[in-house]
């Protein structure tokens, strides 16, 4: 199951802003709003470009940097959703956060690949430390 079940690419849901300058630095943010039940939430990504860096890379470099930051933010969201067993769904302008009940596919297949049986995949609440022989 994909963590994104959306009709448009993820970045189409992003909001972009250039924040107030701080000293010699331009500051930017990328925001993804989402609904969690009845609540409206958001996740943000901040990045910055110093004046000296902008002199070196120019406007085209800033645009390239923006594209890289958008890609990094997308990967961050994907990992966040996978780690929390969640996905973004919906046909509305603001995606809906859905909690998935099963383990991530990678965790389950890794256990099977290692030849692990049900005893080794028990919850951590059942785990007991090994007994140490007195010596």
CSV table of C-alpha atoms in Angstrom, one decimal:
chain,number,residue,atom,x,y,z
A,1,UNK,CA,0.0,0.0,0.0
A,2,UNK,CA,1.3,3.4,-0.9
A,3,UNK,CA,1.6,6.1,1.7
A,4,UNK,CA,0.2,8.6,-0.8
A,5,UNK,CA,-3.3,7.8,-2.2
A,6,UNK,CA,-3.9,11.2,-3.8
A,7,UNK,CA,-5.2,12.2,-7.2
A,8,UNK,CA,-2.4,14.7,-7.7
A,9,UNK,CA,1.4,14.7,-7.0
A,10,UNK,CA,2.2,15.4,-3.4
A,11,UNK,CA,3.9,18.7,-4.1
A,12,UNK,CA,0.6,20.1,-5.6
A,13,UNK,CA,-0.6,20.2,-1.9
A,14,UNK,CA,2.4,22.3,-0.7
A,15,UNK,CA,2.2,25.9,0.2
A,16,UNK,CA,5.3,28.0,-0.2
A,17,UNK,CA,6.5,31.2,1.6
A,18,UNK,CA,9.5,33.4,1.8
A,19,UNK,CA,9.8,34.5,5.5
A,20,UNK,CA,11.2,37.7,6.9
A,21,UNK,CA,14.9,38.1,6.3
A,22,UNK,CA,17.2,37.5,9.3
A,23,UNK,CA,20.5,39.2,9.1
A,24,UNK,CA,22.1,38.3,5.8
A,25,UNK,CA,19.8,35.3,5.1
A,26,UNK,CA,16.7,34.7,3.0
A,27,UNK,CA,14.4,32.2,4.8
A,28,UNK,CA,11.8,30.0,3.2
A,29,UNK,CA,9.2,27.5,4.3
A,30,UNK,CA,7.2,24.7,2.7
A,31,UNK,CA,4.0,23.6,4.4
A,32,UNK,CA,1.7,20.6,3.9
A,33,UNK,CA,-1.7,21.0,5.5
A,34,UNK,CA,-3.6,17.8,6.3
A,35,UNK,CA,-6.7,16.8,8.2
A,36,UNK,CA,-6.4,14.5,11.2
A,37,UNK,CA,-9.9,13.6,12.1
A,38,UNK,CA,-11.7,16.9,12.7
A,39,UNK,CA,-8.4,18.8,13.3
A,40,UNK,CA,-6.5,20.8,10.7
A,41,UNK,CA,-2.8,20.1,11.1
A,42,UNK,CA,0.4,20.8,9.1
A,43,UNK,CA,4.0,19.7,8.7
A,44,UNK,CA,6.6,22.2,7.7
A,45,UNK,CA,10.1,22.3,6.1
A,46,UNK,CA,12.3,25.3,6.5
A,47,UNK,CA,15.4,26.2,4.4
A,48,UNK,CA,17.6,29.3,3.9
A,49,UNK,CA,20.0,30.9,1.5
A,50,UNK,CA,22.7,33.3,2.7
A,51,UNK,CA,23.6,36.4,0.8
A,52,UNK,CA,27.0,35.0,-0.1
A,53,UNK,CA,25.6,31.7,-1.3
A,54,UNK,CA,23.1,33.6,-3.4
A,55,UNK,CA,25.9,35.7,-5.0
A,56,UNK,CA,27.6,32.4,-5.9
A,57,UNK,CA,24.6,30.5,-7.3
A,58,UNK,CA,22.4,33.3,-8.6
A,59,UNK,CA,18.7,33.2,-9.1
A,60,UNK,CA,18.9,29.9,-11.1
A,61,UNK,CA,20.8,28.3,-8.3
A,62,UNK,CA,18.1,29.4,-5.8
A,63,UNK,CA,15.4,27.9,-8.0
A,64,UNK,CA,17.5,24.6,-8.2
A,65,UNK,CA,17.9,24.7,-4.4
A,66,UNK,CA,14.1,25.1,-4.1
A,67,UNK,CA,13.5,22.0,-6.2
A,68,UNK,CA,16.0,20.0,-4.1
A,69,UNK,CA,14.3,21.2,-0.9
A,70,UNK,CA,10.9,20.2,-2.3
A,71,UNK,CA,12.2,16.7,-3.1
A,72,UNK,CA,13.8,16.4,0.4
A,73,UNK,CA,10.5,17.5,2.1
A,74,UNK,CA,8.6,14.9,0.0
A,75,UNK,CA,11.0,12.1,1.2
A,76,UNK,CA,10.8,13.3,4.8
A,77,UNK,CA,6.9,13.1,4.6
A,78,UNK,CA,7.1,9.6,3.0
A,79,UNK,CA,9.4,8.3,5.8
A,80,UNK,CA,7.3,9.9,8.5
A,81,UNK,CA,4.1,8.2,7.1
A,82,UNK,CA,5.9,4.9,6.7
A,83,UNK,CA,7.4,5.0,10.3
A,84,UNK,CA,4.0,5.8,11.8
A,85,UNK,CA,2.0,3.4,9.6
A,86,UNK,CA,0.0,6.2,8.1
A,87,UNK,CA,-1.0,7.4,4.7
A,88,UNK,CA,-2.4,10.6,3.1
A,89,UNK,CA,-5.7,10.1,1.2
A,90,UNK,CA,-8.7,12.0,-0.2
A,91,UNK,CA,-9.9,14.0,-3.2
A,92,UNK,CA,-10.3,17.3,-1.3
A,93,UNK,CA,-7.8,20.2,-1.5
A,94,UNK,CA,-6.4,19.2,1.9
A,95,UNK,CA,-5.4,15.5,2.3
A,96,UNK,CA,-6.7,13.3,5.1
A,97,UNK,CA,-4.3,11.4,7.4
A,98,UNK,CA,-5.3,7.8,7.7
A,99,UNK,CA,-3.8,5.3,10.2
A,100,UNK,CA,-3.0,1.9,8.7
A,101,UNK,CA,-3.5,-1.1,10.8
A,102,UNK,CA,-0.8,-3.4,9.5
A,103,UNK,CA,3.0,-3.3,9.8
A,104,UNK,CA,5.0,-1.7,7.0
A,105,UNK,CA,5.7,-4.1,4.2
A,106,UNK,CA,9.5,-3.8,4.6
A,107,UNK,CA,9.4,-4.9,8.3
A,108,UNK,CA,7.3,-7.9,7.6
A,109,UNK,CA,9.2,-9.2,4.7
A,110,UNK,CA,12.6,-8.6,6.5
A,111,UNK,CA,11.4,-10.9,9.3
A,112,UNK,CA,10.4,-13.6,6.8
A,113,UNK,CA,13.7,-13.3,4.9
A,114,UNK,CA,15.7,-13.8,8.1
A,115,UNK,CA,13.8,-17.1,8.7
A,116,UNK,CA,12.2,-15.7,11.9
A,117,UNK,CA,9.3,-17.6,13.3
A,118,UNK,CA,6.4,-16.3,15.3
A,119,UNK,CA,8.3,-16.6,18.6
A,120,UNK,CA,10.9,-14.1,17.4
A,121,UNK,CA,8.4,-11.6,16.2
A,122,UNK,CA,6.5,-11.3,19.5
A,123,UNK,CA,5.8,-7.9,20.9
A,124,UNK,CA,8.5,-6.3,23.1
A,125,UNK,CA,6.2,-6.5,26.1
A,126,UNK,CA,6.8,-10.3,26.1
A,127,UNK,CA,10.6,-10.0,25.8
A,128,UNK,CA,12.7,-11.4,28.7
A,129,UNK,CA,16.4,-10.8,29.0
A,130,UNK,CA,18.6,-14.0,28.8
A,131,UNK,CA,19.6,-15.6,32.1
A,132,UNK,CA,23.2,-15.1,33.1
A,133,UNK,CA,24.9,-18.0,34.8
A,134,UNK,CA,26.6,-17.2,38.1
A,135,UNK,CA,30.2,-17.6,37.9
